PDB file of C-alpha atoms and ligand atoms in Angstrom:
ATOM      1  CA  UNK A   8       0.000   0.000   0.000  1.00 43.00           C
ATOM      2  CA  UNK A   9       1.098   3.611  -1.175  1.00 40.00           C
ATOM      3  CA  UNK A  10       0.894   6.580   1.655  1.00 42.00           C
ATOM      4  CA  UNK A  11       1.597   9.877   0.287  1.00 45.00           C
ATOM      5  CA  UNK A  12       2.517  11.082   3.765  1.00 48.00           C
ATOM      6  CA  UNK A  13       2.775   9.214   7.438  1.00 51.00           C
ATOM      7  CA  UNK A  14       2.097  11.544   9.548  1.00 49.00           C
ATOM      8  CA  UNK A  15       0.989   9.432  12.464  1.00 56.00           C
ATOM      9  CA  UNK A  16       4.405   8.401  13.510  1.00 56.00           C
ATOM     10  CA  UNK A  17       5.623  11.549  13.771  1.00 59.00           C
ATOM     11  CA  UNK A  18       2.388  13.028  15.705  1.00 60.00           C
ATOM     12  CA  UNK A  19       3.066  10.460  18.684  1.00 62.00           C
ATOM     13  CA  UNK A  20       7.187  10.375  18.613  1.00 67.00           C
ATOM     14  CA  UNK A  21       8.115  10.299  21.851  1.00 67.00           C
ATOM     15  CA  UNK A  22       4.545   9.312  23.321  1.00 65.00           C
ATOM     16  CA  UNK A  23       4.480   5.519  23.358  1.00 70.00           C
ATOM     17  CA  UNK A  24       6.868   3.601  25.675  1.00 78.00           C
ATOM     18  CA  UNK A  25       7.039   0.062  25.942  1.00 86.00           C
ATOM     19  CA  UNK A  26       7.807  -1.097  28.749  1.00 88.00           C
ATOM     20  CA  UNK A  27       6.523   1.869  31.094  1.00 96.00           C
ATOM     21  CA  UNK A  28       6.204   2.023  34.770  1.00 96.00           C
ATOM     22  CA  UNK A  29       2.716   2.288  37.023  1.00 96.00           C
ATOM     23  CA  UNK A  30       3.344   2.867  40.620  1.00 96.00           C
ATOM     24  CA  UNK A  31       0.385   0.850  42.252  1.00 95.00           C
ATOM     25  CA  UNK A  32       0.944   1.933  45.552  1.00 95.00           C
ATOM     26  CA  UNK A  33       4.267   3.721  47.355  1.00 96.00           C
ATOM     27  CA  UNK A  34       6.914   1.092  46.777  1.00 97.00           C
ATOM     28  CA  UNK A  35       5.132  -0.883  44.441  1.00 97.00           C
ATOM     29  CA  UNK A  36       5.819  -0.625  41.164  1.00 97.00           C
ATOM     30  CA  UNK A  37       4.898  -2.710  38.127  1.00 98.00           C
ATOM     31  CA  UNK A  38       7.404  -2.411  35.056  1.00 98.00           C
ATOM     32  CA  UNK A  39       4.336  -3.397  32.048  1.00 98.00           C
ATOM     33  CA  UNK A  40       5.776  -5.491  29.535  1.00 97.00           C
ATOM     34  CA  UNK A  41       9.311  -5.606  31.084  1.00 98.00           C
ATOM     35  CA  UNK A  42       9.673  -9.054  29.992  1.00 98.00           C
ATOM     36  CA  UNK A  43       7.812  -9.695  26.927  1.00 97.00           C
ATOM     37  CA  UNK A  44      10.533  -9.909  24.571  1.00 97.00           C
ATOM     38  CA  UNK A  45      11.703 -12.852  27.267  1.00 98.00           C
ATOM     39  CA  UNK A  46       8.530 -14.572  26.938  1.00 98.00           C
ATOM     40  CA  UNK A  47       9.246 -17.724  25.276  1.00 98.00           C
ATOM     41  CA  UNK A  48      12.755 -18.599  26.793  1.00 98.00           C
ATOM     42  CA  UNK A  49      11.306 -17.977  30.247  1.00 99.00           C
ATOM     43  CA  UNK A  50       8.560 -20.849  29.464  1.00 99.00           C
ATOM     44  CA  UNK A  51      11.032 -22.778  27.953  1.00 98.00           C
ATOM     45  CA  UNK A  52      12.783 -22.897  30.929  1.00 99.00           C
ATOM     46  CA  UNK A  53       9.633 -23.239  33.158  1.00 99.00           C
ATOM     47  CA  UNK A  54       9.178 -26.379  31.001  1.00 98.00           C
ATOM     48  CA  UNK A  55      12.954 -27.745  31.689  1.00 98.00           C
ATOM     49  CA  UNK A  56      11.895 -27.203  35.235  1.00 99.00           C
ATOM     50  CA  UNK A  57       9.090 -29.063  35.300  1.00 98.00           C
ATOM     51  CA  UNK A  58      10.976 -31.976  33.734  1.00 98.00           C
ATOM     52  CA  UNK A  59      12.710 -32.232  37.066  1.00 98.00           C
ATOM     53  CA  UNK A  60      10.491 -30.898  39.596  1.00 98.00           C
ATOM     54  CA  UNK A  61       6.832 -31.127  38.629  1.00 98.00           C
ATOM     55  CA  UNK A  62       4.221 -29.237  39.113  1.00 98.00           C
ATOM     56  CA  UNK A  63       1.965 -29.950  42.464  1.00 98.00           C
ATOM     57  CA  UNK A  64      -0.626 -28.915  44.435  1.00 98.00           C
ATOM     58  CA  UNK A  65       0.354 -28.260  47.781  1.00 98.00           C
ATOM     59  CA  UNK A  66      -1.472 -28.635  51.148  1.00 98.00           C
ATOM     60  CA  UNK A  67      -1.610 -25.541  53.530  1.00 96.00           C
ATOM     61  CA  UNK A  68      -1.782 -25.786  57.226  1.00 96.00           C
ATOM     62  CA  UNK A  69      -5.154 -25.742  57.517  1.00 95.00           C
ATOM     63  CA  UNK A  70      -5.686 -28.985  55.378  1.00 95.00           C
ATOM     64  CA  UNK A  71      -6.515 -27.650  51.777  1.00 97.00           C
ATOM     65  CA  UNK A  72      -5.348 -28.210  48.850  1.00 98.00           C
ATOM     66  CA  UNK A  73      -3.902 -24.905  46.943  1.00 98.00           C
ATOM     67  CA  UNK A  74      -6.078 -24.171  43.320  1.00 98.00           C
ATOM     68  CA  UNK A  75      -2.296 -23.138  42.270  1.00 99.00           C
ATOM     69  CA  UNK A  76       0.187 -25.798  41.201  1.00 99.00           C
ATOM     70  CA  UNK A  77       3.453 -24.757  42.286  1.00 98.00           C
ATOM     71  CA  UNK A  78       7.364 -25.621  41.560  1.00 99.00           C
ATOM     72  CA  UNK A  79      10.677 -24.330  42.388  1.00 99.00           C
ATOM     73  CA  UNK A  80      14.228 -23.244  41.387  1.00 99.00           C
ATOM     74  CA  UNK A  81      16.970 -21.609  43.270  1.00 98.00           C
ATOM     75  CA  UNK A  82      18.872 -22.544  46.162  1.00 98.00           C
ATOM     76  CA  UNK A  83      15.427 -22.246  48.023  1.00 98.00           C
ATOM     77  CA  UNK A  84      12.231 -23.361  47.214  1.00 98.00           C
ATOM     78  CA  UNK A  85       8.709 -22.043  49.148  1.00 98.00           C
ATOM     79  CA  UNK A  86       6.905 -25.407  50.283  1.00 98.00           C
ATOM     80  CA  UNK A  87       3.549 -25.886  52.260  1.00 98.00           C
ATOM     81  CA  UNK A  88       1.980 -29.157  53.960  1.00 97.00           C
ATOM     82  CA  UNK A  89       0.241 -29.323  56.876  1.00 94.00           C
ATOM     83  CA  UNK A  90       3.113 -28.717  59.244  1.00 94.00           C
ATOM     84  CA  UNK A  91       3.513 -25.212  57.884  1.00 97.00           C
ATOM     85  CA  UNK A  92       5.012 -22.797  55.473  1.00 97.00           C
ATOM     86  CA  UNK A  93       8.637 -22.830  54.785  1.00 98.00           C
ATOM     87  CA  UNK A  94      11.944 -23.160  53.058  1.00 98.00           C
ATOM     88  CA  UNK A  95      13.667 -25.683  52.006  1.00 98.00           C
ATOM     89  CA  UNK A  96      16.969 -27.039  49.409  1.00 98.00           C
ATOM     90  CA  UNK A  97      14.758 -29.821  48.455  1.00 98.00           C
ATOM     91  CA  UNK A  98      11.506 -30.650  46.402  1.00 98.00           C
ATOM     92  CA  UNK A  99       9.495 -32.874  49.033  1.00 98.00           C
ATOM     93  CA  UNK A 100       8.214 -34.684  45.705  1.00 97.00           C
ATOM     94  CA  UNK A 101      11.461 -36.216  44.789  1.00 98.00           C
ATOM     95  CA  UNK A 102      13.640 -35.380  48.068  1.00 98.00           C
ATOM     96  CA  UNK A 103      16.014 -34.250  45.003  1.00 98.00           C
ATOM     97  CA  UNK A 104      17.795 -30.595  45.564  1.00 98.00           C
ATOM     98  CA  UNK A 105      15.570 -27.823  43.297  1.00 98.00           C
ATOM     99  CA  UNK A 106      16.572 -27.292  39.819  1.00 98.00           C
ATOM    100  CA  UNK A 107      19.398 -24.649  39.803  1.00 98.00           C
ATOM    101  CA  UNK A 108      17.991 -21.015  38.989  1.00 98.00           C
ATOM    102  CA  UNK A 109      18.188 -20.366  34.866  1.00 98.00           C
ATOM    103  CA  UNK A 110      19.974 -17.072  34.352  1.00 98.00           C
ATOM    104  CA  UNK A 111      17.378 -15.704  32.621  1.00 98.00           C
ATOM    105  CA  UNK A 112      15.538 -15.663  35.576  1.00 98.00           C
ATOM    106  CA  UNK A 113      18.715 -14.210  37.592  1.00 98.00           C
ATOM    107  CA  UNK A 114      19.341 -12.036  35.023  1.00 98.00           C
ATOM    108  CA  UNK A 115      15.363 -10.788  34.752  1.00 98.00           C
ATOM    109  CA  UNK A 116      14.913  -9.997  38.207  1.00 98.00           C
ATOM    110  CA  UNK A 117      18.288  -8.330  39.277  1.00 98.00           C
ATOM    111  CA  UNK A 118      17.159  -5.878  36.370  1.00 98.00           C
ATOM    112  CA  UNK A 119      13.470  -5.482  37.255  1.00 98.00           C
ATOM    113  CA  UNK A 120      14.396  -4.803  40.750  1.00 98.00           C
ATOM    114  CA  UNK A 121      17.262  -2.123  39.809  1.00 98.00           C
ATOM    115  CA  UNK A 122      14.245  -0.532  37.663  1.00 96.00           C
ATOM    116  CA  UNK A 123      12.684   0.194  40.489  1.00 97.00           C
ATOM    117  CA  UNK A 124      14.898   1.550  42.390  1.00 97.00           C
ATOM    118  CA  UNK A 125      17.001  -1.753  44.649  1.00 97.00           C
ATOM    119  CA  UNK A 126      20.525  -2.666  42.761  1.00 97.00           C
ATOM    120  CA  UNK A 127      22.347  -5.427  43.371  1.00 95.00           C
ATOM    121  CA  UNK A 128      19.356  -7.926  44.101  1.00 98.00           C
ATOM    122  CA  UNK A 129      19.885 -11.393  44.148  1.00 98.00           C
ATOM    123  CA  UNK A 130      17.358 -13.574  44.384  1.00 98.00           C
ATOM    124  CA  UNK A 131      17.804 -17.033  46.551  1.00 98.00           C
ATOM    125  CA  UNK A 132      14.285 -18.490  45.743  1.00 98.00           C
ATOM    126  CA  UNK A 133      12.175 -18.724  42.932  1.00 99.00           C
ATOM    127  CA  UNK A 134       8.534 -20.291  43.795  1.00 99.00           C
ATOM    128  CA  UNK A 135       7.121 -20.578  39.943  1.00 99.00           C
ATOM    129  CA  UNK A 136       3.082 -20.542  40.328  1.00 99.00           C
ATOM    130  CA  UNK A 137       0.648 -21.945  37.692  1.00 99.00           C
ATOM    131  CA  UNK A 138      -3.132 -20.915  37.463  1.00 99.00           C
ATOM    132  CA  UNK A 139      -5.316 -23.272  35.336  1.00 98.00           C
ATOM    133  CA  UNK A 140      -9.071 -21.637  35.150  1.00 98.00           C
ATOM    134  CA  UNK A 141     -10.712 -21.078  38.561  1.00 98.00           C
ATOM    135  CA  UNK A 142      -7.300 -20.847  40.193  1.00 99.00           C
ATOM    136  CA  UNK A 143      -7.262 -18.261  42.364  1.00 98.00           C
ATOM    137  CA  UNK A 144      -4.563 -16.745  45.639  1.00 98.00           C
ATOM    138  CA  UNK A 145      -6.513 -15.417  48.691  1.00 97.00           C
ATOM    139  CA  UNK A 146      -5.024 -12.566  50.448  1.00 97.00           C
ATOM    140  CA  UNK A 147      -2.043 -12.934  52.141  1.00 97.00           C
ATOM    141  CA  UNK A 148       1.316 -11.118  53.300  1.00 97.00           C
ATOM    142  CA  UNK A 149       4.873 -13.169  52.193  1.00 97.00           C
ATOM    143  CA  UNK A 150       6.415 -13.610  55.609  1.00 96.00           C
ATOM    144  CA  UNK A 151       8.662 -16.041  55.550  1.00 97.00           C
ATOM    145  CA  UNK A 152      11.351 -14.691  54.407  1.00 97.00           C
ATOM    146  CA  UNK A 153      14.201 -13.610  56.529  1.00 95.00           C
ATOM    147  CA  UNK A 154      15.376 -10.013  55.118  1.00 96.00           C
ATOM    148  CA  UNK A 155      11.875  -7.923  54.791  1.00 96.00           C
ATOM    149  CA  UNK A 156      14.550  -4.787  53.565  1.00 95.00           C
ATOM    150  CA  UNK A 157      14.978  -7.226  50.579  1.00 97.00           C
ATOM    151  CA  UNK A 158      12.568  -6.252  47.836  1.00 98.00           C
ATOM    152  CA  UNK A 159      10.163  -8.840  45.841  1.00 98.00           C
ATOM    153  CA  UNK A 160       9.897  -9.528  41.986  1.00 98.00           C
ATOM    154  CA  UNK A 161       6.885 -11.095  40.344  1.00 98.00           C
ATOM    155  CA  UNK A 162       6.949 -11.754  36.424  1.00 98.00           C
ATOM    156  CA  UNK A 163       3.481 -12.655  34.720  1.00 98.00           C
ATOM    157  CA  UNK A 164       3.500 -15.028  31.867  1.00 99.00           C
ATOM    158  CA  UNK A 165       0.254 -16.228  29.976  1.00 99.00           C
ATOM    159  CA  UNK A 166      -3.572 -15.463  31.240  1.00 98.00           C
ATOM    160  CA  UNK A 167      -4.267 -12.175  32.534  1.00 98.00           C
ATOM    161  CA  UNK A 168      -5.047 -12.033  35.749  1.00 98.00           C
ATOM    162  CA  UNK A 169      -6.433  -9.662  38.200  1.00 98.00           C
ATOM    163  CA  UNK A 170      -4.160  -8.976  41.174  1.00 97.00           C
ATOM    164  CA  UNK A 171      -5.468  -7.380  44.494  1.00 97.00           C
ATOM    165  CA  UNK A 172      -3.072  -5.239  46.529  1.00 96.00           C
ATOM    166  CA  UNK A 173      -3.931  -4.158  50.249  1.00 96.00           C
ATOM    167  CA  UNK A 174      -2.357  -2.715  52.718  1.00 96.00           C
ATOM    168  CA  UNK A 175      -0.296  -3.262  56.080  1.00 96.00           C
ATOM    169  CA  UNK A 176      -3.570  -5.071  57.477  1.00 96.00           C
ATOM    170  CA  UNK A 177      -6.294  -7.548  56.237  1.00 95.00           C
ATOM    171  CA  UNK A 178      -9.143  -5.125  56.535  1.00 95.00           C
ATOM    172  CA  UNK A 179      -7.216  -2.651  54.569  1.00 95.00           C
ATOM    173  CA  UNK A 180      -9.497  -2.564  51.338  1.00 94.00           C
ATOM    174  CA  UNK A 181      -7.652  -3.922  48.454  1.00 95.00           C
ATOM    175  CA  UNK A 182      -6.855  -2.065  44.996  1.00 95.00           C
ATOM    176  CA  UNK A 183      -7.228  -4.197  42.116  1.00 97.00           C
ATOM    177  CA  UNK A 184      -4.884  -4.426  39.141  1.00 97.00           C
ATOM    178  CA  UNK A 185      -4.352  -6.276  35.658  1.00 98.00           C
ATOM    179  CA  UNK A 186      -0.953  -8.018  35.139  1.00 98.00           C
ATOM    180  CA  UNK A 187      -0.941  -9.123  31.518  1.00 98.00           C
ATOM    181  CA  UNK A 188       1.895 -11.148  30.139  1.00 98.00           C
ATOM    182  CA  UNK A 189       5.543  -9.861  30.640  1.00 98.00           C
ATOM    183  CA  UNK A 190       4.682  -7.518  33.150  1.00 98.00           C
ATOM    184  CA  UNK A 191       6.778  -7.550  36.337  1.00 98.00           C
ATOM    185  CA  UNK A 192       5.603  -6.302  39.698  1.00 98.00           C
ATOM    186  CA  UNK A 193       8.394  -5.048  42.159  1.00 98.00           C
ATOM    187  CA  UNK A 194       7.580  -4.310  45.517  1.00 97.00           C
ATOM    188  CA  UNK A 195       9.460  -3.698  49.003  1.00 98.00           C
ATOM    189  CA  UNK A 196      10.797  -0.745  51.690  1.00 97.00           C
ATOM    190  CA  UNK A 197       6.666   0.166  53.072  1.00 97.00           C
ATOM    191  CA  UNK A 198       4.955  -2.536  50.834  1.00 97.00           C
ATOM    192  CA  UNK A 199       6.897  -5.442  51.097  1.00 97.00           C
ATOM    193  CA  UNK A 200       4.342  -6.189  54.220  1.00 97.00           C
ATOM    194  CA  UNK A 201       1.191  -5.627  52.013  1.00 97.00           C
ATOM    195  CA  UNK A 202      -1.315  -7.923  51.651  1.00 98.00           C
ATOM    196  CA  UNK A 203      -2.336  -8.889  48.301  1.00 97.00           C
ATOM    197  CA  UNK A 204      -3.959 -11.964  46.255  1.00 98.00           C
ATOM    198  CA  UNK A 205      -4.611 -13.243  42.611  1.00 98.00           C
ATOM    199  CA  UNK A 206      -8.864 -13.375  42.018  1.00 98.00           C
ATOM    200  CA  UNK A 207      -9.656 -16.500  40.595  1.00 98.00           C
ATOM    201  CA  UNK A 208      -8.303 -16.830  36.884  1.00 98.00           C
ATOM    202  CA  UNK A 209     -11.030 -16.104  34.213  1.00 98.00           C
ATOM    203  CA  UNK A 210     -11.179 -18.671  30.989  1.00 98.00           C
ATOM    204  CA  UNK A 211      -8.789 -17.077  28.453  1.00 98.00           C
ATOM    205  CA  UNK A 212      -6.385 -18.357  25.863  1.00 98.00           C
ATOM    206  CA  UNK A 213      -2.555 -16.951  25.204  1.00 98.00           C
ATOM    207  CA  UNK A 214      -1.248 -17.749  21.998  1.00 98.00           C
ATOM    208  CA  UNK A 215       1.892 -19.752  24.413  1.00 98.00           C
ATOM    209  CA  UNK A 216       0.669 -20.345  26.681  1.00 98.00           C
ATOM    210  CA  UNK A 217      -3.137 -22.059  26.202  1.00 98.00           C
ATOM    211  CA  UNK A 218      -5.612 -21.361  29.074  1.00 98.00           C
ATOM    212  CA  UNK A 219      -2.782 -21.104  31.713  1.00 99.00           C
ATOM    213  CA  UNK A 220      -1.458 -18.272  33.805  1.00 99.00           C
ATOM    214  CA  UNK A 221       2.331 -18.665  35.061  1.00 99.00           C
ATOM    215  CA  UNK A 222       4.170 -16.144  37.819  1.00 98.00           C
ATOM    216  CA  UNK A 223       7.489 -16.279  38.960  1.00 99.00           C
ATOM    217  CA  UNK A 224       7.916 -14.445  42.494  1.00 98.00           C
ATOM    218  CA  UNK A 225      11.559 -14.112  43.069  1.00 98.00           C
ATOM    219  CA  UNK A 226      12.667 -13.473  46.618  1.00 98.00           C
ATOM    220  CA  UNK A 227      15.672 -13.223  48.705  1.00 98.00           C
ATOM    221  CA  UNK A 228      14.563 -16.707  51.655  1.00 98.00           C
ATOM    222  CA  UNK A 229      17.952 -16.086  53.657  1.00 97.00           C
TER     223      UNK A 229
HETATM  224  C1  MD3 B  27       2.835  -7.786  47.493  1.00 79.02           C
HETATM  225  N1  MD3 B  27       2.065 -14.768  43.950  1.00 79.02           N
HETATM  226  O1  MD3 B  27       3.306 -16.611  45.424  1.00 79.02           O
HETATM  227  S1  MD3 B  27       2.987 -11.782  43.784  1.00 79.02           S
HETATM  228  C2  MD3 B  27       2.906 -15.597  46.030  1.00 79.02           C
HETATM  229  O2  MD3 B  27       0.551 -13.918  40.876  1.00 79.02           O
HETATM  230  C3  MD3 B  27       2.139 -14.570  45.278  1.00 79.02           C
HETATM  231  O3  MD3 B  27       1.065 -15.808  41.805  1.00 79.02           O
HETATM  232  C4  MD3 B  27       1.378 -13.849  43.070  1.00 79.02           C
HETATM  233  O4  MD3 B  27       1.653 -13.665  45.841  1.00 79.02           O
HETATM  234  C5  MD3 B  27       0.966 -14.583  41.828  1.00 79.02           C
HETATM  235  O5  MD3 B  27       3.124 -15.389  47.231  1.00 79.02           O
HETATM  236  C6  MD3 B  27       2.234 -12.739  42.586  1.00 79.02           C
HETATM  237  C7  MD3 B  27       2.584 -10.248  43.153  1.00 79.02           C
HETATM  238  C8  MD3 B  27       2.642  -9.033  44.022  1.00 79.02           C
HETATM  239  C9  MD3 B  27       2.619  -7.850  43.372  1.00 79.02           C
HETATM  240  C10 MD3 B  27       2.670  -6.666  44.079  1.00 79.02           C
HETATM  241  C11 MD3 B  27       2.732  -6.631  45.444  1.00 79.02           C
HETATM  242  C12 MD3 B  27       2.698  -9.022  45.390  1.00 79.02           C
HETATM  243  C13 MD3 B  27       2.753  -7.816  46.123  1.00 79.02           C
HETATM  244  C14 MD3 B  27       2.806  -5.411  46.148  1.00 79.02           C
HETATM  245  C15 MD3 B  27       2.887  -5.401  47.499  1.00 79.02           C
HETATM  246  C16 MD3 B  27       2.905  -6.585  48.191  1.00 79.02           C
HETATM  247 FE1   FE B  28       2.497 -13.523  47.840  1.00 79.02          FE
END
């Protein structure tokens, strides 16, 4: 097709940045479409991971069984049965060490988290969560780590999803959010505390993901 002139580009120079920044609360940050152009080797590694340490859902203390299958990689991974919430070198699954961090995941969230403002973060854990339809994360504040100075990095892959973000206490009244794929959420200093949840995942499709949401949550355990 023939255009005389293209004007268009040169009326919104400047205006459209990809990836930008929205500050969702004070010291919570999500960098939209930080990691799209990652997409596909981060589920190819998600995939390699799963080869070794598959997919499960966990029990929680109180006797249910989590909506959200869940795996690990790092030195660290974030397990739940009904003795409690903790860390641990090993998957209980296999009893085998977790698969060792991929650098693109190192790599990802030491530079989503000097983004936002924390250099030099390096991530210990990396609890890799995966939402079929219906899945859903109640409200809850990550406590079991050991460093609360040390900020938090979430990377959404697949499925949108809606995420809820409190405050300091339960009956703070969430704010609700979309995380589309490649976005990554940082968050520490005065919201590292906050609570916050995933509403139950709505039917969609992503072209590589099918009807499933992924999220890495990278974290400093120790
Ligand atoms: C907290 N996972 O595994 S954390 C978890 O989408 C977990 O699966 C979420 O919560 C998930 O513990 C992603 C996303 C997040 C984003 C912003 C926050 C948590 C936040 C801001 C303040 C506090
Ligand atoms: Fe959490």
């Amino acid at each position: 097709m023939k255009k005389s002139l293209s004007i268009t580009p040169d009326l919104f120079a400047g205006e459209f940045q990809d990836p930008w920044i929205d500050t969702i609360a004070d010291d919570a940050v999500v960098l939209r479409h930080f990691a799209l152009e990652r997409e596909e080797t981060l589920l190819a590694a998600i995939a390699g991971i799963a080869e070794k340490a598959p997919f499960r859902n966990m029990r929680t203390p109180g006797g249910h069984t989590m909506s959200v299958a869940m795996t690990c990689c790092g030195e660290w991974g974030w397990v739940t049965d009904t003795s409690g919430y903790r860390y641990q070198h090993s998957d209980p699954g296999s009893g085998q060490p977790w698969p060792a961090m991929p650098k693109v995941f190192r790599d990802l969230a030491r530079e989503a988290a000097t983004g936002a403002g924390y250099p030099g973060f390096e991530p210990d854990a990396c609890l890799i969560n995966r939402y079929q339809p219906g899945a859903k994360m109640g409200l809850h504040q990550d406590k079991d780590e050991k460093d609360f100075t040390q900020p938090i990095v979430s990377v959404s892959l697949g499925v949108p999803a809606t995420f809820q973000l409190g405050g300091a206490r339960r009956r703070d009244r969430p704010v609700n959010t979309t995380l589309t794929s490649g976005d990554v959420v940082v968050w520490g200093r005065s919201a590292r505390m906050s609570y916050h949840g995933v509403l139950r995942l709505k039917p969609g499709q992503h072209p590589l993901t099918g009807e499933l949401r992924y999220n890495l949550t990278f974290r400093r355990a120790r």
